Coordinates of C-alpha atoms and ligand atoms in Angstrom, one line a residue:
M280 CA 47.5 -28.5 -32.1
K281 CA 46.2 -27.2 -35.6
P282 CA 44.1 -24.3 -35.7
W283 CA 40.9 -26.3 -36.9
T284 CA 41.4 -28.5 -33.9
L285 CA 41.3 -25.7 -31.7
G286 CA 38.3 -24.2 -33.3
A287 CA 36.3 -27.4 -33.2
L288 CA 37.1 -27.7 -29.3
A289 CA 36.1 -24.2 -28.8
V290 CA 32.8 -25.0 -30.7
F291 CA 32.3 -28.3 -28.6
L292 CA 33.1 -26.5 -25.2
L293 CA 30.5 -23.6 -26.1
G294 CA 27.8 -26.1 -26.8
L295 CA 28.4 -27.8 -23.5
S296 CA 28.5 -24.8 -21.7
A297 CA 25.3 -23.6 -23.5
G298 CA 23.6 -26.9 -22.7
L299 CA 24.6 -26.7 -19.1
L300 CA 23.5 -23.0 -19.0
I301 CA 20.3 -22.5 -20.7
D302 CA 17.4 -24.5 -19.4
G303 CA 15.9 -26.8 -21.9
I304 CA 18.8 -27.0 -24.3
G305 CA 19.3 -31.0 -24.5
T306 CA 18.1 -33.2 -21.6
P307 CA 20.9 -35.5 -20.3
A308 CA 19.7 -39.1 -20.6
G309 CA 17.6 -40.3 -17.7
A310 CA 16.5 -36.9 -16.8
E311 CA 12.8 -35.9 -16.4
E312 CA 11.3 -34.2 -19.5
P313 CA 10.7 -30.5 -19.0
P314 CA 7.1 -29.6 -19.1
K315 CA 5.7 -29.1 -22.4
R316 CA 4.1 -25.6 -23.6
S317 CA 1.1 -25.5 -25.6
P318 CA 1.2 -23.0 -28.6
V319 CA -2.6 -22.1 -27.7
G320 CA -2.2 -22.3 -23.9
T321 CA -1.2 -19.8 -21.1
V322 CA 2.2 -19.2 -19.6
P323 CA 2.4 -22.0 -16.9
D324 CA 4.6 -19.9 -14.2
R325 CA 3.3 -16.5 -13.3
D326 CA 6.6 -14.6 -12.5
V327 CA 4.7 -11.1 -12.5
Y328 CA 1.7 -10.5 -10.4
Y329 CA -1.1 -8.9 -12.3
P330 CA -3.5 -7.4 -9.9
G331 CA -7.2 -9.0 -9.7
T332 CA -6.2 -12.2 -11.4
E333 CA -5.1 -14.3 -8.9
P334 CA -7.0 -15.9 -5.7
I335 CA -5.7 -15.9 -2.2
A336 CA -5.2 -19.4 -0.5
P337 CA -7.0 -19.8 2.4
D338 CA -3.8 -20.0 4.3
E339 CA -2.0 -17.5 2.5
M340 CA -1.0 -13.6 3.2
R341 CA -0.6 -11.2 0.2
I342 CA 1.1 -7.9 0.6
V343 CA 1.4 -5.2 -1.9
A344 CA 3.7 -2.1 -1.5
C345 CA 1.2 0.6 -2.4
G346 CA 3.8 3.4 -1.3
T347 CA 7.8 3.0 -0.6
G348 CA 9.1 6.6 -1.2
M349 CA 9.5 9.9 0.4
P350 CA 7.2 12.6 1.3
S351 CA 8.2 14.3 -2.1
V352 CA 6.4 11.7 -4.2
R353 CA 7.4 10.6 -7.9
P354 CA 5.9 8.6 -10.5
K355 CA 7.9 5.5 -9.7
Q356 CA 7.3 5.8 -5.8
A357 CA 4.3 7.1 -3.7
A358 CA 4.9 7.6 0.1
A359 CA 4.4 5.0 2.7
C360 CA 1.4 2.4 2.3
F361 CA 1.4 -1.4 2.4
L362 CA -1.7 -3.6 1.7
V363 CA -2.3 -6.6 3.4
E364 CA -4.7 -9.2 2.1
L365 CA -5.4 -12.4 3.9
G366 CA -6.8 -15.8 2.9
N367 CA -10.2 -15.5 5.1
G368 CA -10.8 -12.2 2.9
D369 CA -10.1 -9.4 5.1
K370 CA -7.8 -6.7 3.9
F371 CA -5.8 -4.1 5.8
L372 CA -4.1 -0.8 4.7
F373 CA -1.1 0.4 6.9
D374 CA -0.5 4.0 6.4
L375 CA -1.7 5.8 3.3
G376 CA 0.7 8.2 2.2
S377 CA 0.7 10.9 -0.5
G378 CA 0.3 9.2 -3.8
S379 CA -0.7 5.8 -2.4
H380 CA -4.5 6.0 -3.5
E381 CA -3.4 5.6 -7.4
R382 CA -1.4 2.5 -6.4
I383 CA -4.4 1.1 -4.3
S384 CA -7.0 1.6 -7.1
A385 CA -4.5 -0.3 -9.4
Q386 CA -5.4 -3.5 -7.4
K387 CA -8.8 -3.2 -8.6
I388 CA -10.6 -3.9 -5.4
P389 CA -14.1 -2.8 -4.6
Y390 CA -13.6 -0.1 -2.0
D391 CA -16.1 -1.9 0.5
F392 CA -13.4 -4.4 1.0
L393 CA -11.0 -1.7 1.7
D394 CA -12.7 -0.3 4.9
K395 CA -9.7 -0.6 7.6
V396 CA -7.0 1.8 7.7
F397 CA -4.1 1.7 10.1
I398 CA -1.8 4.8 10.3
G399 CA 1.3 4.6 12.2
H400 CA 1.9 8.6 12.5
L401 CA 0.4 11.6 11.3
H402 CA 3.2 12.7 9.0
V403 CA 1.9 13.6 5.5
D404 CA 4.0 11.1 3.9
H405 CA 2.1 8.3 5.9
M406 CA -1.6 9.9 6.1
G407 CA -1.4 12.2 2.8
D408 CA -3.9 10.5 0.8
L409 CA -6.4 9.5 3.5
P410 CA -8.8 12.3 2.5
S411 CA -8.7 11.3 -1.3
F412 CA -9.3 7.6 -0.2
W413 CA -12.0 8.3 1.8
L414 CA -13.9 10.9 -0.4
G415 CA -12.7 9.7 -3.5
G416 CA -13.8 6.0 -2.6
T417 CA -16.9 7.0 -1.5
V418 CA -17.8 8.5 -4.9
M419 CA -16.0 5.5 -6.4
N420 CA -18.8 3.0 -4.9
R421 CA -17.7 2.5 -1.3
L422 CA -21.1 2.2 0.7
T423 CA -19.7 1.3 4.1
P424 CA -18.0 3.5 6.6
L425 CA -14.3 3.9 6.5
R426 CA -12.5 2.6 9.7
V427 CA -9.5 4.4 10.8
W428 CA -7.3 3.1 13.6
G429 CA -4.3 5.7 14.9
P430 CA -2.3 6.8 17.7
S431 CA -3.0 9.5 20.4
G432 CA -0.6 12.3 21.0
A433 CA 0.9 14.0 24.0
T434 CA -2.3 16.1 24.1
P435 CA -5.5 15.5 22.6
E436 CA -4.9 18.0 19.8
Y437 CA -1.9 15.9 18.5
G438 CA -3.9 12.8 18.4
T439 CA -5.4 11.0 15.4
K440 CA -9.1 11.8 16.4
A441 CA -8.4 15.7 16.6
C442 CA -6.8 15.2 13.2
L443 CA -9.4 13.4 11.4
E444 CA -12.1 15.6 12.9
H445 CA -10.4 18.4 11.5
M446 CA -10.1 16.7 8.1
K447 CA -13.8 16.4 7.8
K448 CA -14.0 20.3 8.7
M449 CA -11.4 20.6 6.0
Y450 CA -13.6 19.0 3.6
V451 CA -17.1 20.2 4.4
W452 CA -17.4 21.8 1.1
D453 CA -16.5 18.5 -0.6
I454 CA -19.0 16.7 1.5
G455 CA -21.7 19.5 1.1
T456 CA -21.8 18.8 -2.6
R457 CA -22.4 14.8 -2.0
G458 CA -24.9 14.4 0.4
G459 CA -28.0 15.3 -1.9
V460 CA -26.4 13.6 -5.0
I461 CA -25.3 10.3 -4.5
D462 CA -25.6 7.4 -1.9
F463 CA -23.2 8.9 0.8
R464 CA -23.0 6.0 3.4
G465 CA -19.5 5.5 2.6
G466 CA -18.5 9.1 3.5
E467 CA -18.9 7.8 7.4
L468 CA -15.7 7.8 9.0
E469 CA -15.3 5.5 12.2
I470 CA -12.3 6.9 14.0
N471 CA -10.6 4.5 16.6
E472 CA -7.7 6.5 18.7
F473 CA -5.6 4.3 20.8
P474 CA -3.1 5.3 23.4
F475 CA 0.1 5.7 21.8
D476 CA 2.1 4.5 24.6
K477 CA 0.6 1.2 25.5
V478 CA 3.0 -1.6 24.5
N479 CA 1.9 -4.7 22.5
N480 CA -1.8 -3.4 23.0
E481 CA -4.5 -5.2 21.1
I482 CA -6.5 -2.6 19.2
F483 CA -8.6 -4.9 16.7
N484 CA -9.7 -8.3 17.0
E485 CA -12.1 -9.8 14.5
N486 CA -12.7 -12.6 12.4
G487 CA -9.3 -14.4 13.8
V488 CA -7.3 -11.3 13.1
I489 CA -5.3 -9.4 16.0
V490 CA -3.8 -6.3 15.2
R491 CA -1.5 -4.9 18.3
S492 CA 0.5 -1.7 18.3
I493 CA 3.8 -0.8 20.1
P494 CA 5.3 2.4 20.6
A495 CA 7.9 3.8 18.0
V496 CA 10.6 6.3 18.3
H497 CA 10.0 9.3 15.7
G498 CA 9.2 13.0 15.7
L499 CA 7.1 13.7 18.8
D500 CA 5.0 11.3 20.9
G501 CA 2.3 9.7 19.0
A502 CA 4.1 7.3 16.6
V503 CA 3.4 3.6 16.7
S504 CA 4.3 0.4 14.8
F505 CA 1.6 -2.3 14.2
I506 CA 1.8 -6.2 14.5
L507 CA -0.9 -8.2 12.9
E508 CA -1.5 -12.0 13.6
W509 CA -3.5 -14.4 11.8
N510 CA -3.6 -18.1 11.2
G511 CA -0.3 -18.6 13.0
M512 CA 1.6 -15.7 11.0
K513 CA 3.0 -12.5 12.4
F514 CA 3.2 -9.3 10.0
V515 CA 5.0 -6.2 11.5
F516 CA 4.5 -2.9 10.0
G517 CA 7.1 -0.3 11.3
S518 CA 5.7 3.1 9.8
D519 CA 8.8 5.5 10.7
T520 CA 11.0 4.9 13.6
I521 CA 14.4 4.8 14.7
P522 CA 15.5 1.6 16.1
N523 CA 13.6 0.9 19.3
K524 CA 13.5 -1.6 22.1
W525 CA 9.6 -2.4 21.4
Y526 CA 10.0 -3.4 17.9
V527 CA 12.9 -5.8 18.6
E528 CA 11.2 -7.2 21.2
H529 CA 7.6 -7.6 19.9
A530 CA 8.6 -8.3 16.3
K531 CA 10.8 -11.1 17.1
G532 CA 10.4 -14.1 15.2
A533 CA 7.7 -12.3 12.7
D534 CA 6.9 -14.3 9.5
F535 CA 7.2 -10.7 7.6
A536 CA 8.4 -7.3 9.2
I537 CA 8.7 -4.3 7.6
H538 CA 10.7 -1.4 8.9
E539 CA 11.9 1.9 7.5
C540 CA 15.2 2.4 5.9
F541 CA 16.7 5.7 5.2
L542 CA 19.3 6.7 2.7
P543 CA 22.8 6.5 4.6
P544 CA 24.0 10.1 5.7
P545 CA 26.3 10.5 2.5
L546 CA 23.6 9.8 0.2
L547 CA 21.4 12.4 1.7
V548 CA 23.9 15.1 1.3
E549 CA 24.9 14.2 -2.3
K550 CA 21.4 13.4 -3.6
Q551 CA 19.0 15.2 -1.4
G552 CA 20.9 18.2 -0.5
F553 CA 21.2 17.7 3.3
A554 CA 23.6 19.6 5.2
P555 CA 26.1 17.0 6.8
L556 CA 25.0 17.4 10.2
E557 CA 21.5 17.4 9.1
A558 CA 22.1 14.3 7.3
L559 CA 23.3 12.5 10.4
T560 CA 20.5 13.9 12.7
V561 CA 17.7 13.1 10.4
G562 CA 19.3 9.8 9.1
T563 CA 20.1 8.3 12.1
Q564 CA 18.4 10.1 15.1
G565 CA 15.1 10.8 13.2
H566 CA 15.2 7.9 10.7
T567 CA 16.8 4.4 10.4
A568 CA 20.1 4.5 8.3
P569 CA 20.6 1.3 6.4
E570 CA 23.0 -0.1 9.0
Q571 CA 20.8 0.4 11.8
F572 CA 17.8 -1.4 9.8
G573 CA 20.5 -4.4 9.4
K574 CA 21.2 -4.3 12.9
V575 CA 17.3 -4.5 13.9
M576 CA 16.6 -7.2 11.8
S577 CA 19.4 -9.2 12.9
L578 CA 18.0 -9.1 16.2
V579 CA 14.2 -9.6 15.0
K580 CA 15.4 -12.4 12.8
P581 CA 11.9 -12.3 10.6
R582 CA 11.5 -15.2 8.1
Y583 CA 11.4 -12.1 5.5
A584 CA 12.6 -8.5 6.1
V585 CA 11.6 -5.4 4.0
A586 CA 13.2 -2.1 3.8
Y587 CA 11.4 0.7 2.4
H588 CA 11.4 4.7 2.7
F589 CA 14.0 5.6 0.3
Y590 CA 14.0 6.2 -3.5
N591 CA 15.1 3.0 -4.8
D592 CA 16.8 3.4 -8.3
F593 CA 19.4 1.0 -9.8
D594 CA 22.5 3.0 -8.7
I595 CA 21.1 3.3 -4.9
A596 CA 19.9 -0.1 -4.6
P597 CA 23.4 -1.8 -4.5
E598 CA 24.7 0.7 -1.9
M599 CA 21.7 0.4 0.3
L600 CA 22.0 -3.5 0.3
R601 CA 26.0 -3.2 0.8
R602 CA 25.3 -1.2 3.9
V603 CA 22.4 -3.5 5.2
R604 CA 24.7 -6.4 4.7
K605 CA 27.2 -5.1 7.2
T606 CA 24.6 -6.1 9.9
Y607 CA 22.2 -8.5 8.6
D608 CA 22.5 -11.4 6.3
G609 CA 18.9 -12.7 6.3
P610 CA 16.3 -12.7 3.6
V611 CA 15.4 -9.1 2.6
S612 CA 13.4 -6.8 -0.1
L613 CA 14.5 -3.5 -0.7
A614 CA 10.9 -2.5 -1.7
T615 CA 9.7 -0.3 -4.6
D616 CA 6.1 0.5 -5.4
Y617 CA 3.9 -2.5 -6.7
M618 CA 6.1 -5.0 -5.3
V619 CA 4.0 -8.2 -3.9
W620 CA 4.8 -10.8 -1.5
N621 CA 3.0 -14.1 -1.1
V622 CA 3.6 -15.4 2.2
T623 CA 2.4 -18.7 3.7
K624 CA 3.9 -20.9 6.6
D625 CA 6.1 -22.6 4.0
S626 CA 7.4 -19.9 1.6
V627 CA 7.6 -16.1 0.8
K628 CA 7.6 -15.4 -2.6
A629 CA 8.5 -11.8 -3.9
R630 CA 7.5 -10.6 -7.5
M631 CA 6.7 -7.3 -9.1
S632 CA 3.4 -6.2 -10.5
A633 CA 2.3 -5.6 -13.9
V634 CA -0.4 -2.7 -13.6
D635 CA -3.2 -1.9 -16.0
E636 CA -3.1 2.0 -16.0
E637 CA -6.8 2.2 -17.2
I638 CA -8.5 1.3 -14.1
W639 CA -12.0 1.9 -13.3
P640 CA -13.9 1.7 -10.2
S641 CA -15.5 -1.8 -9.3
P642 CA -19.1 -1.8 -9.2
A643 CA -21.0 -1.2 -5.8
L644 CA -21.3 -4.4 -3.6
K645 CA -24.5 -3.3 -2.4
K646 CA -27.4 -1.9 -3.9
K647 CA -27.3 2.0 -4.0
L648 CA -30.0 4.0 -2.4
P649 CA -31.3 7.1 -4.1
P650 CA -29.5 10.3 -2.6
D651 CA -30.9 11.6 0.7
F652 CA -32.4 15.0 -0.9
T653 CA -32.7 16.5 2.4
K654 CA -29.0 16.7 2.5
A655 CA -29.0 18.9 -0.6
I656 CA -27.7 22.1 0.5
P657 CA -29.3 25.1 -1.7
I658 CA -27.2 27.3 -4.0
S659 CA -27.9 31.0 -4.3
D660 CA -30.2 32.5 -7.1
F661 CA -26.7 34.0 -8.2
T662 CA -25.1 31.0 -8.9
K663 CA -28.3 29.3 -10.3
S664 CA -28.6 32.6 -12.7
G665 CA -25.2 31.5 -14.4
A666 CA -26.5 28.0 -15.3
L667 CA -26.9 27.3 -19.3
G668 CA -29.5 24.8 -19.1
F669 CA -29.3 23.9 -22.8
P670 CA -32.7 22.0 -22.7
E671 CA -32.2 20.9 -26.6
V672 CA -29.0 19.2 -25.5
V673 CA -29.9 17.9 -22.1
G674 CA -33.4 17.0 -22.9
P675 CA -32.4 14.0 -25.1
L676 CA -29.9 13.0 -22.6
Y677 CA -32.6 12.8 -20.0
E678 CA -34.8 10.6 -22.6
E679 CA -31.9 8.5 -23.5
I680 CA -31.5 7.4 -19.9
N681 CA -35.4 7.2 -19.3
K682 CA -35.6 4.9 -22.4
L683 CA -33.0 2.7 -21.2
Y684 CA -34.0 2.2 -17.7
G685 CA -37.7 2.7 -17.8
T686 CA -37.6 6.1 -15.5
D687 CA -39.2 9.2 -16.0
Y688 CA -36.6 11.8 -14.7
E689 CA -36.8 15.6 -15.6
P690 CA -33.9 17.9 -15.9
G691 CA -33.2 20.1 -12.6
F692 CA -32.0 23.2 -14.6
K693 CA -34.4 24.2 -17.6
Ligands
ZN1966 ZN1 7.4 10.5 9.8
ZN1967 ZN1 8.0 8.9 6.7

């Protein structure tokens, strides 16, 4: 064959393969035309989730990873938190680990819609942002009490109730500054502690949604996993646990099952500086290694599994998946923050979010009441004596607001 003939053949083959591989280049005779795109229209398919721009279908469950990492949070991953949004309008937060508040605020959801929090155990990487979410949310227009569910412990002082009562005491200064200044109804905390050792125990039943708890094996007595059932679908959140019989039995057949999945022991040594024995005990007896995660999921057989609780980087994910695949061959996501799943009875769609960093609080859903001045805590004459009133600066600010809103307010400090 002459050189030019070879060249022509190569060009022909290249064109053929391009036509086969690249969608939209050449349509075989008789095939349907690809959908037309308008130069002034929008992108027809949403490959990326933009929070606040998509309705939830009446039969749909949307799950957003608001924290998937470790106690030492980092820009890419906060600690444990998953948001579950249902087509009936209900929203649930499962764990509220350190750093997760920021990811929740990126969803642009009014805080009044985010009033239900379920804490699986009282490690800081699973509840560290609860104070920030509770008090920060109140300042950012939540006017309804925050409702929190969490397990008991071996004794009362190890339970959720004692923990949150102490949290209130810890923030007495913060709370003291708010009462006489803003409508502080959202600062109320509804604490629902339930027995950690009750199996498949119904702890929530409202609006067609049931949440049950099952015991978990992690740390001390007082760790649980949660099962949410709604509209014939079952969502399971593991919080932290090593493989346990309750999860395997009660998560069985879940539509969507989340379970922790720790770095394998060799990577705990190499990347996190664990001693070898420490890596083995923490990585398999305190937490769940990828092979153990896979074994659990091969027994549970969920429609879709989610692994979280590790630093999910480009060089780590292939090794995690290789190990998970030793024991599980079903659908799985290795979660990272802002991953989102749309779950219906027919499909599970996994995507990443594109997040707007310049988030402002949503307006209050209820009319704000004037602050309760009786709750104002007086400050000392000493502190007052340090205030510089700057009446020539502050006076015009009051005038500006009075003019805009027809009020007649006067500055406190003169
Ligand atoms: Zn833990
Ligand atoms: Zn944890």
